[in-house]
Short mmCIF file of C-alpha atoms in Angstrom, two decimals:
data_model
loop_
_atom_site.label_atom_id
_atom_site.label_comp_id
_atom_site.label_asym_id
_atom_site.label_seq_id
_atom_site.Cartn_x
_atom_site.Cartn_y
_atom_site.Cartn_z
CA UNK A 1 -22.87 26.88 4.61
CA UNK A 2 -26.22 27.01 2.86
CA UNK A 3 -26.67 25.30 -0.45
CA UNK A 4 -29.48 25.21 -2.94
CA UNK A 5 -30.60 22.61 -5.44
CA UNK A 6 -28.62 24.24 -8.25
CA UNK A 7 -25.35 23.86 -6.38
CA UNK A 8 -25.53 20.21 -5.53
CA UNK A 9 -26.25 17.27 -7.78
CA UNK A 10 -26.04 13.59 -7.02
CA UNK A 11 -25.89 11.06 -9.82
CA UNK A 12 -27.26 7.85 -8.35
CA UNK A 13 -29.02 4.56 -8.88
CA UNK A 14 -31.98 3.44 -6.80
CA UNK A 15 -30.60 -0.05 -6.24
CA UNK A 16 -27.08 1.04 -5.21
CA UNK A 17 -26.03 0.77 -1.55
CA UNK A 18 -23.08 3.04 -2.33
CA UNK A 19 -25.32 5.86 -3.53
CA UNK A 20 -27.52 5.68 -0.45
CA UNK A 21 -24.44 6.21 1.72
CA UNK A 22 -24.08 9.65 0.18
CA UNK A 23 -27.78 10.39 0.46
CA UNK A 24 -27.87 9.51 4.15
CA UNK A 25 -24.93 11.85 4.81
CA UNK A 26 -26.51 14.70 2.82
CA UNK A 27 -29.85 14.30 4.62
CA UNK A 28 -28.17 14.07 8.03
CA UNK A 29 -26.44 17.36 7.26
CA UNK A 30 -29.64 18.90 5.95
CA UNK A 31 -28.14 19.63 2.54
CA UNK A 32 -30.52 19.89 -0.39
CA UNK A 33 -29.49 18.25 -3.62
CA UNK A 34 -30.83 17.38 -7.02
CA UNK A 35 -30.92 13.64 -7.55
CA UNK A 36 -30.33 12.26 -11.04
CA UNK A 37 -31.19 8.60 -11.54
CA UNK A 38 -28.82 6.65 -13.77
CA UNK A 39 -29.64 3.37 -15.51
CA UNK A 40 -27.72 0.23 -14.48
CA UNK A 41 -25.29 -0.76 -17.25
CA UNK A 42 -26.03 2.34 -19.27
CA UNK A 43 -24.57 5.42 -17.62
CA UNK A 44 -25.41 8.81 -19.15
CA UNK A 45 -22.73 10.74 -21.02
CA UNK A 46 -22.79 13.37 -18.30
CA UNK A 47 -22.08 10.80 -15.58
CA UNK A 48 -19.26 9.23 -17.61
CA UNK A 49 -17.80 12.68 -18.17
CA UNK A 50 -17.83 13.27 -14.39
CA UNK A 51 -16.39 9.87 -13.51
CA UNK A 52 -14.46 8.70 -16.58
CA UNK A 53 -12.18 6.50 -14.48
CA UNK A 54 -14.63 4.22 -12.71
CA UNK A 55 -17.71 5.01 -14.80
CA UNK A 56 -20.01 4.42 -11.86
CA UNK A 57 -22.22 6.16 -9.33
CA UNK A 58 -22.38 7.78 -6.82
CA UNK A 59 -21.01 11.02 -8.25
CA UNK A 60 -21.46 14.17 -6.24
CA UNK A 61 -21.24 17.43 -8.16
CA UNK A 62 -20.87 20.44 -5.91
CA UNK A 63 -20.56 23.73 -7.78
CA UNK A 64 -19.22 21.83 -10.80
CA UNK A 65 -16.58 20.08 -8.70
CA UNK A 66 -17.22 16.37 -9.09
CA UNK A 67 -16.25 13.67 -6.64
CA UNK A 68 -16.63 9.90 -6.87
CA UNK A 69 -16.02 6.91 -4.59
CA UNK A 70 -18.60 6.79 -1.79
CA UNK A 71 -16.16 6.88 1.15
CA UNK A 72 -14.25 9.79 -0.38
CA UNK A 73 -17.54 11.63 -0.89
CA UNK A 74 -18.60 11.00 2.72
CA UNK A 75 -15.38 12.56 4.01
CA UNK A 76 -15.81 15.52 1.65
CA UNK A 77 -19.34 16.13 2.92
CA UNK A 78 -18.22 15.91 6.54
CA UNK A 79 -15.37 18.33 6.01
CA UNK A 80 -17.42 20.83 4.03
CA UNK A 81 -20.47 20.93 6.31
CA UNK A 82 -19.59 20.70 9.97
CA UNK A 83 -23.09 20.18 11.43
CA UNK A 84 -24.02 16.65 12.59
CA UNK A 85 -20.52 15.21 12.15
CA UNK A 86 -20.30 11.66 10.86
CA UNK A 87 -16.59 11.24 11.66
CA UNK A 88 -15.15 11.68 15.16
CA UNK A 89 -12.88 14.70 15.62
CA UNK A 90 -10.17 12.80 17.56
CA UNK A 91 -7.53 11.56 15.06
CA UNK A 92 -7.31 8.07 16.59
CA UNK A 93 -11.08 7.55 16.70
CA UNK A 94 -11.19 8.91 13.16
CA UNK A 95 -8.58 6.36 12.07
CA UNK A 96 -10.66 3.57 13.61
CA UNK A 97 -13.82 4.82 11.87
CA UNK A 98 -11.95 4.83 8.54
CA UNK A 99 -10.55 1.38 9.24
CA UNK A 100 -13.98 -0.14 9.91
CA UNK A 101 -15.67 1.64 6.99
CA UNK A 102 -13.04 0.18 4.68
CA UNK A 103 -13.39 -3.20 6.41
CA UNK A 104 -17.05 -3.43 5.40
CA UNK A 105 -16.18 -3.21 1.70
CA UNK A 106 -12.81 -4.98 1.73
CA UNK A 107 -13.67 -7.84 4.06
CA UNK A 108 -17.39 -8.33 4.72
CA UNK A 109 -18.76 -7.66 1.25
CA UNK A 110 -15.74 -9.11 -0.51
CA UNK A 111 -16.28 -12.39 1.33
CA UNK A 112 -20.06 -12.29 0.88
CA UNK A 113 -19.63 -11.79 -2.87
CA UNK A 114 -17.44 -14.91 -2.94
CA UNK A 115 -20.22 -16.88 -1.21
CA UNK A 116 -22.88 -15.61 -3.62
CA UNK A 117 -20.95 -15.95 -6.87
CA UNK A 118 -19.11 -19.15 -6.06
CA UNK A 119 -17.85 -21.41 -8.82
CA UNK A 120 -17.39 -24.56 -6.76
CA UNK A 121 -18.27 -25.86 -3.31
CA UNK A 122 -14.86 -24.94 -1.95
CA UNK A 123 -15.34 -21.28 -2.90
CA UNK A 124 -18.82 -21.30 -1.37
CA UNK A 125 -17.50 -22.74 1.90
CA UNK A 126 -14.64 -20.25 1.94
CA UNK A 127 -17.00 -17.36 1.27
CA UNK A 128 -19.35 -18.40 4.07
CA UNK A 129 -16.47 -18.94 6.50
CA UNK A 130 -14.80 -15.61 5.68
CA UNK A 131 -18.08 -13.68 5.90
CA UNK A 132 -18.84 -15.28 9.27
CA UNK A 133 -15.43 -14.31 10.64
CA UNK A 134 -15.78 -10.75 9.33
CA UNK A 135 -19.32 -10.32 10.69
CA UNK A 136 -18.17 -11.66 14.07
CA UNK A 137 -15.45 -9.00 14.18
CA UNK A 138 -18.06 -6.32 13.48
CA UNK A 139 -20.38 -7.84 16.10
CA UNK A 140 -17.57 -7.55 18.67
CA UNK A 141 -16.84 -3.99 17.60
CA UNK A 142 -20.41 -2.79 18.23
CA UNK A 143 -20.41 -1.30 21.71
CA UNK A 144 -23.22 1.25 21.63
CA UNK A 145 -26.55 1.63 19.87
CA UNK A 146 -24.68 2.60 16.69
CA UNK A 147 -21.04 2.23 15.63
CA UNK A 148 -20.96 6.01 15.88
CA UNK A 149 -22.24 5.89 19.50
CA UNK A 150 -25.74 7.23 20.17
CA UNK A 151 -25.82 8.83 16.71
CA UNK A 152 -25.20 7.41 13.26
CA UNK A 153 -21.61 7.78 12.03
CA UNK A 154 -19.58 6.88 8.95
CA UNK A 155 -19.27 3.18 9.91
CA UNK A 156 -23.05 2.85 10.26
CA UNK A 157 -23.57 4.65 6.96
CA UNK A 158 -21.04 2.43 5.21
CA UNK A 159 -22.71 -0.61 6.72
CA UNK A 160 -26.10 0.16 5.13
CA UNK A 161 -25.12 -2.50 2.62
CA UNK A 162 -25.10 -4.95 5.51
CA UNK A 163 -28.18 -3.69 7.34
CA UNK A 164 -30.56 -3.58 4.39
CA UNK A 165 -28.99 -5.11 1.27
CA UNK A 166 -27.35 -8.25 2.63
CA UNK A 167 -30.55 -9.85 4.05
CA UNK A 168 -32.27 -9.30 0.69
CA UNK A 169 -29.35 -10.56 -1.41
CA UNK A 170 -28.90 -13.67 0.72
CA UNK A 171 -32.60 -14.45 0.29
CA UNK A 172 -32.33 -14.07 -3.50
CA UNK A 173 -29.20 -16.24 -3.66
CA UNK A 174 -30.32 -18.79 -1.05
CA UNK A 175 -27.10 -18.48 0.97
CA UNK A 176 -27.61 -17.47 4.61
CA UNK A 177 -24.81 -15.32 5.98
CA UNK A 178 -26.26 -12.71 8.30
CA UNK A 179 -28.81 -14.10 10.78
CA UNK A 180 -30.20 -12.77 14.06
CA UNK A 181 -29.22 -15.88 16.01
CA UNK A 182 -25.58 -15.80 14.93
CA UNK A 183 -25.15 -12.03 15.21
CA UNK A 184 -27.77 -10.74 17.68
CA UNK A 185 -26.10 -7.37 18.37
CA UNK A 186 -25.52 -6.70 14.71
CA UNK A 187 -29.09 -7.73 13.94
CA UNK A 188 -30.52 -5.33 16.53
CA UNK A 189 -28.28 -2.60 15.19
CA UNK A 190 -29.56 -3.25 11.66
CA UNK A 191 -33.16 -2.85 12.85
CA UNK A 192 -32.37 0.41 14.65
CA UNK A 193 -30.42 1.65 11.67
CA UNK A 194 -33.03 0.76 9.05
CA UNK A 195 -35.69 2.42 11.21
CA UNK A 196 -33.77 5.63 11.73
CA UNK A 197 -36.12 8.29 10.26
CA UNK A 198 -33.57 9.56 7.72
CA UNK A 199 -32.44 6.10 6.63
CA UNK A 200 -35.97 4.72 6.45
CA UNK A 201 -37.21 7.31 3.99
CA UNK A 202 -34.24 6.68 1.69
CA UNK A 203 -34.25 2.88 1.54
CA UNK A 204 -35.50 1.55 -1.81
CA UNK A 205 -38.50 -0.82 -1.74
CA UNK A 206 -37.54 -4.32 -0.62
CA UNK A 207 -39.35 -5.89 -3.58
CA UNK A 208 -37.44 -3.79 -6.12
CA UNK A 209 -34.14 -4.99 -4.72
CA UNK A 210 -35.35 -8.58 -4.44
CA UNK A 211 -36.41 -8.63 -8.10
CA UNK A 212 -33.06 -7.15 -9.11
CA UNK A 213 -31.00 -9.68 -7.14
CA UNK A 214 -33.21 -12.60 -8.22
CA UNK A 215 -32.42 -11.61 -11.79
CA UNK A 216 -28.73 -11.43 -10.97
CA UNK A 217 -28.89 -14.84 -9.33
CA UNK A 218 -30.60 -16.38 -12.35
CA UNK A 219 -28.02 -14.94 -14.72
CA UNK A 220 -25.25 -16.24 -12.47
CA UNK A 221 -26.72 -19.75 -12.41
CA UNK A 222 -27.24 -19.68 -16.20
CA UNK A 223 -23.60 -18.67 -16.76
CA UNK A 224 -22.19 -21.54 -14.68
CA UNK B 1 3.84 17.75 19.43
CA UNK B 2 7.16 16.23 20.31
CA UNK B 3 7.51 12.50 20.48
CA UNK B 4 10.26 10.22 21.59
CA UNK B 5 11.25 6.73 20.56
CA UNK B 6 9.30 5.20 23.44
CA UNK B 7 6.01 6.69 22.25
CA UNK B 8 6.09 5.61 18.67
CA UNK B 9 6.68 2.18 17.22
CA UNK B 10 6.39 1.01 13.66
CA UNK B 11 6.13 -2.68 12.85
CA UNK B 12 7.44 -3.04 9.33
CA UNK B 13 9.09 -5.18 6.71
CA UNK B 14 12.04 -4.03 4.64
CA UNK B 15 10.56 -5.24 1.36
CA UNK B 16 7.10 -3.70 1.85
CA UNK B 17 6.10 -0.62 -0.18
CA UNK B 18 3.21 -0.10 2.23
CA UNK B 19 5.50 0.21 5.22
CA UNK B 20 7.75 2.72 3.51
CA UNK B 21 4.71 4.96 2.93
CA UNK B 22 4.42 5.34 6.69
CA UNK B 23 8.16 5.84 7.14
CA UNK B 24 8.27 8.62 4.53
CA UNK B 25 5.41 10.43 6.28
CA UNK B 26 7.04 10.08 9.71
CA UNK B 27 10.39 11.35 8.42
CA UNK B 28 8.75 14.25 6.54
CA UNK B 29 7.10 15.25 9.81
CA UNK B 30 10.33 14.80 11.74
CA UNK B 31 8.80 12.24 14.08
CA UNK B 32 11.16 9.77 15.73
CA UNK B 33 10.03 6.18 15.95
CA UNK B 34 11.29 2.77 16.86
CA UNK B 35 11.26 0.44 13.87
CA UNK B 36 10.58 -3.25 14.44
CA UNK B 37 11.34 -5.53 11.49
CA UNK B 38 8.88 -8.39 10.97
CA UNK B 39 9.56 -11.54 8.97
CA UNK B 40 7.56 -12.16 5.78
CA UNK B 41 5.06 -14.96 6.32
CA UNK B 42 5.87 -15.21 10.02
CA UNK B 43 4.53 -12.20 11.89
CA UNK B 44 5.44 -11.86 15.56
CA UNK B 45 2.79 -12.46 18.22
CA UNK B 46 2.96 -8.80 19.14
CA UNK B 47 2.22 -7.69 15.57
CA UNK B 48 -0.67 -10.15 15.27
CA UNK B 49 -2.03 -8.88 18.56
CA UNK B 50 -1.95 -5.32 17.21
CA UNK B 51 -3.46 -6.20 13.85
CA UNK B 52 -5.48 -9.38 14.39
CA UNK B 53 -7.79 -8.60 11.47
CA UNK B 54 -5.39 -8.26 8.57
CA UNK B 55 -2.31 -9.77 10.25
CA UNK B 56 0.02 -7.58 8.24
CA UNK B 57 2.32 -4.60 8.46
CA UNK B 58 2.57 -1.61 8.59
CA UNK B 59 1.28 -1.21 12.12
CA UNK B 60 1.85 2.11 13.85
CA UNK B 61 1.69 2.07 17.64
CA UNK B 62 1.44 5.53 19.12
CA UNK B 63 1.19 5.56 22.93
CA UNK B 64 -0.25 2.03 22.80
CA UNK B 65 -2.90 3.05 20.27
CA UNK B 66 -2.36 0.84 17.25
CA UNK B 67 -3.39 1.63 13.72
CA UNK B 68 -3.11 -0.44 10.56
CA UNK B 69 -3.77 0.06 6.83
CA UNK B 70 -1.17 2.36 5.29
CA UNK B 71 -3.54 5.03 3.95
CA UNK B 72 -5.40 5.19 7.26
CA UNK B 73 -2.05 5.57 9.06
CA UNK B 74 -0.97 8.37 6.69
CA UNK B 75 -4.11 10.35 7.46
CA UNK B 76 -3.64 9.77 11.19
CA UNK B 77 -0.08 11.07 11.03
CA UNK B 78 -1.15 14.13 9.05
CA UNK B 79 -3.96 14.95 11.47
CA UNK B 80 -1.85 14.43 14.58
CA UNK B 81 1.24 16.36 13.47
CA UNK B 82 0.40 19.46 11.48
CA UNK B 83 3.93 20.36 10.23
CA UNK B 84 4.77 19.60 6.59
CA UNK B 85 1.22 18.61 5.62
CA UNK B 86 0.86 15.70 3.20
CA UNK B 87 -2.83 16.29 2.49
CA UNK B 88 -4.19 19.59 1.14
CA UNK B 89 -6.38 21.57 3.56
CA UNK B 90 -9.09 22.37 1.01
CA UNK B 91 -11.81 19.66 1.21
CA UNK B 92 -12.10 19.25 -2.56
CA UNK B 93 -8.36 18.97 -3.13
CA UNK B 94 -8.27 16.60 -0.18
CA UNK B 95 -10.96 14.45 -1.82
CA UNK B 96 -8.93 14.34 -5.03
CA UNK B 97 -5.78 13.36 -3.14
CA UNK B 98 -7.69 10.54 -1.43
CA UNK B 99 -9.18 9.46 -4.76
CA UNK B 100 -5.76 9.18 -6.46
CA UNK B 101 -4.09 7.49 -3.50
CA UNK B 102 -6.80 4.84 -3.57
CA UNK B 103 -6.51 4.65 -7.36
CA UNK B 104 -2.87 3.55 -7.12
CA UNK B 105 -3.81 0.48 -5.08
CA UNK B 106 -7.22 -0.28 -6.59
CA UNK B 107 -6.40 0.31 -10.23
CA UNK B 108 -2.68 0.53 -11.05
CA UNK B 109 -1.34 -2.19 -8.77
CA UNK B 110 -4.43 -4.36 -9.11
CA UNK B 111 -3.96 -4.40 -12.89
CA UNK B 112 -0.19 -4.85 -12.62
CA UNK B 113 -0.66 -7.84 -10.33
CA UNK B 114 -2.93 -9.39 -12.97
CA UNK B 115 -0.17 -8.93 -15.58
CA UNK B 116 2.49 -10.47 -13.33
CA UNK B 117 0.51 -13.41 -11.99
CA UNK B 118 -1.42 -14.26 -15.14
CA UNK B 119 -2.76 -17.74 -15.73
CA UNK B 120 -3.27 -17.49 -19.47
CA UNK B 121 -2.39 -15.16 -22.35
CA UNK B 122 -5.75 -13.44 -22.14
CA UNK B 123 -5.19 -12.45 -18.52
CA UNK B 124 -1.69 -11.23 -19.35
CA UNK B 125 -3.00 -9.06 -22.19
CA UNK B 126 -5.80 -7.72 -20.00
CA UNK B 127 -3.37 -6.95 -17.20
CA UNK B 128 -1.01 -5.08 -19.52
CA UNK B 129 -3.87 -3.16 -21.14
CA UNK B 130 -5.46 -2.19 -17.82
CA UNK B 131 -2.13 -1.13 -16.30
CA UNK B 132 -1.37 0.98 -19.38
CA UNK B 133 -4.72 2.74 -19.15
CA UNK B 134 -4.30 3.37 -15.42
CA UNK B 135 -0.73 4.66 -15.80
CA UNK B 136 -1.87 6.96 -18.61
CA UNK B 137 -4.50 8.45 -16.30
CA UNK B 138 -1.83 9.10 -13.69
CA UNK B 139 0.49 10.56 -16.34
CA UNK B 140 -2.28 13.01 -17.31
CA UNK B 141 -2.92 13.87 -13.69
CA UNK B 142 0.68 14.90 -13.02
CA UNK B 143 0.78 18.66 -13.43
CA UNK B 144 3.66 19.80 -11.24
CA UNK B 145 6.96 18.36 -10.10
CA UNK B 146 5.08 16.14 -7.64
CA UNK B 147 1.43 15.13 -7.38
CA UNK B 148 1.44 17.25 -4.22
CA UNK B 149 2.79 20.28 -6.15
CA UNK B 150 6.33 21.43 -5.37
CA UNK B 151 6.40 19.22 -2.29
CA UNK B 152 5.69 15.54 -1.79
CA UNK B 153 2.09 14.76 -0.79
CA UNK B 154 -0.01 11.69 0.00
CA UNK B 155 -0.40 10.69 -3.67
CA UNK B 156 3.38 10.73 -4.19
CA UNK B 157 3.88 8.75 -1.00
CA UNK B 158 1.26 6.19 -2.01
CA UNK B 159 2.88 5.94 -5.44
CA UNK B 160 6.26 4.86 -4.03
CA UNK B 161 5.18 1.37 -5.07
CA UNK B 162 5.11 2.68 -8.63
CA UNK B 163 8.26 4.80 -8.51
CA UNK B 164 10.59 2.23 -6.98
CA UNK B 165 8.94 -1.19 -6.73
CA UNK B 166 7.23 -1.51 -10.11
CA UNK B 167 10.43 -1.16 -12.26
CA UNK B 168 12.09 -3.86 -10.13
CA UNK B 169 9.11 -6.21 -10.14
CA UNK B 170 8.62 -5.89 -13.89
CA UNK B 171 12.27 -6.75 -14.41
CA UNK B 172 11.96 -9.85 -12.22
CA UNK B 173 8.78 -10.97 -13.97
CA UNK B 174 9.86 -10.00 -17.49
CA UNK B 175 6.69 -8.01 -18.17
CA UNK B 176 7.27 -4.38 -19.11
CA UNK B 177 4.55 -2.05 -17.89
CA UNK B 178 6.11 1.23 -16.78
CA UNK B 179 8.65 2.61 -19.26
CA UNK B 180 10.13 6.08 -19.78
CA UNK B 181 9.09 6.24 -23.43
CA UNK B 182 5.43 5.44 -22.74
CA UNK B 183 5.13 7.57 -19.62
CA UNK B 184 7.81 10.29 -19.76
CA UNK B 185 6.24 12.61 -17.16
CA UNK B 186 5.63 9.78 -14.74
CA UNK B 187 9.15 8.50 -15.31
CA UNK B 188 10.69 11.90 -14.54
CA UNK B 189 8.50 12.15 -11.48
CA UNK B 190 9.72 8.73 -10.30
CA UNK B 191 13.35 9.88 -10.61
CA UNK B 192 12.68 13.08 -8.67
CA UNK B 193 10.72 11.16 -6.08
CA UNK B 194 13.27 8.38 -5.59
CA UNK B 195 16.01 11.00 -5.27
CA UNK B 196 14.17 13.09 -2.71
CA UNK B 197 16.56 13.07 0.28
CA UNK B 198 14.03 11.58 2.70
CA UNK B 199 12.79 8.94 0.27
CA UNK B 200 16.27 8.01 -0.90
CA UNK B 201 17.56 7.12 2.54
CA UNK B 202 14.52 4.90 3.20
CA UNK B 203 14.43 2.88 -0.02
CA UNK B 204 15.59 -0.73 0.46
CA UNK B 205 18.52 -1.92 -1.68
CA UNK B 206 17.48 -2.65 -5.25
CA UNK B 207 19.21 -6.04 -5.18
CA UNK B 208 17.32 -7.18 -2.07
CA UNK B 209 14.00 -6.46 -3.76
CA UNK B 210 15.11 -8.01 -7.01
CA UNK B 211 16.11 -11.25 -5.27
CA UNK B 212 12.81 -11.31 -3.43
CA UNK B 213 10.71 -10.79 -6.56
CA UNK B 214 12.81 -13.22 -8.61
CA UNK B 215 12.00 -15.83 -5.96
CA UNK B 216 8.33 -14.93 -6.15
CA UNK B 217 8.43 -15.18 -9.93
CA UNK B 218 10.05 -18.62 -9.82
CA UNK B 219 7.48 -19.90 -7.34
CA UNK B 220 4.72 -18.52 -9.54
CA UNK B 221 6.10 -20.26 -12.64
CA UNK B 222 6.55 -23.51 -10.71
CA UNK B 223 2.93 -23.41 -9.53
CA UNK B 224 1.51 -22.98 -13.02
#
């Protein structure tokens, strides 16, 4: 069960919400790891060698076995270290947790991306409408303090992109999608989640992200 | 462990490669189920009620618990019925199986769709190039008779879309992507897979699919 820094490496990127998913899971499990920061748009040879297919982070390297894709890594961590489970043990509840984790990437963020990187007014409207519908579904799904119940689970971890990144990105792009008045339960959840001691210490500085997304916004506007 | 027809319902569609994934898994496990055929573009109220978010099949209803998303359903089936496992038990091998199952949808079929529904020559070229790269990666990954080893596993089941659908779709659209000379190992695998007794009895008639995709192709051309 024990691991040391030599056994576990995480190739990451400070600004990536997908990397922090893995870090939250590792910290929740109490697993030590060596973190290797990669540069956006310029991945190291080592990282490319470990993830030649997607050429992106996060990449978890555990005793030279390398795994990519954040949701796949989260399941690997949960199956390898049993303490502080992030997935329910009941197969049906597990299926629901997988469904909603996937939903955050496939529906919420897919729609939000459309609203941020729109090419015409119609696409912007569609993006806003689809994000609103998706966020409402998540709002309805939230029944306890966290999606995982009283403790953080895989859906909460996947939704870090929503809790911390989305408010910053929408500020940088000037498109409001996630607000406390429209989604009060989800907003309260995001506050609880961002203030969870393990999450809080991992979140990158707000200003760093804001600068990054402002830059992205300016390049997007310039390319239109 | 036992189940009867009353306990298990599958809402499906004859022409869907995602539905057949679930059927293969159920048959491999020896689970009886009641199959309910849905009409393309006109889902029944019951199906919409069970999958209000994506409004699509497959939907598995097990003792009134409903699950959607084919890969999520496959994992549920494997966790609920332990006989004839379709996922490896080792966490790392399991992670790899999940990675490649996801790869088939996210990379292979995503690229193929680009090649079929292209809007200009550049998109067609890109689609062909990306599909070729993705298929080559799968070709390299195939080390045994099946991706699952000597028996069919989750990657094989996910790749039914490749083994049976892709050759038919590419014929209908007149864009060759998957050929025996370019991908000999993958081609042999597809023959073995399509001729597996459980798979064979589930595959829809070739002509039905061809008519369907010819129709799709004609509508696509007309809309250009």
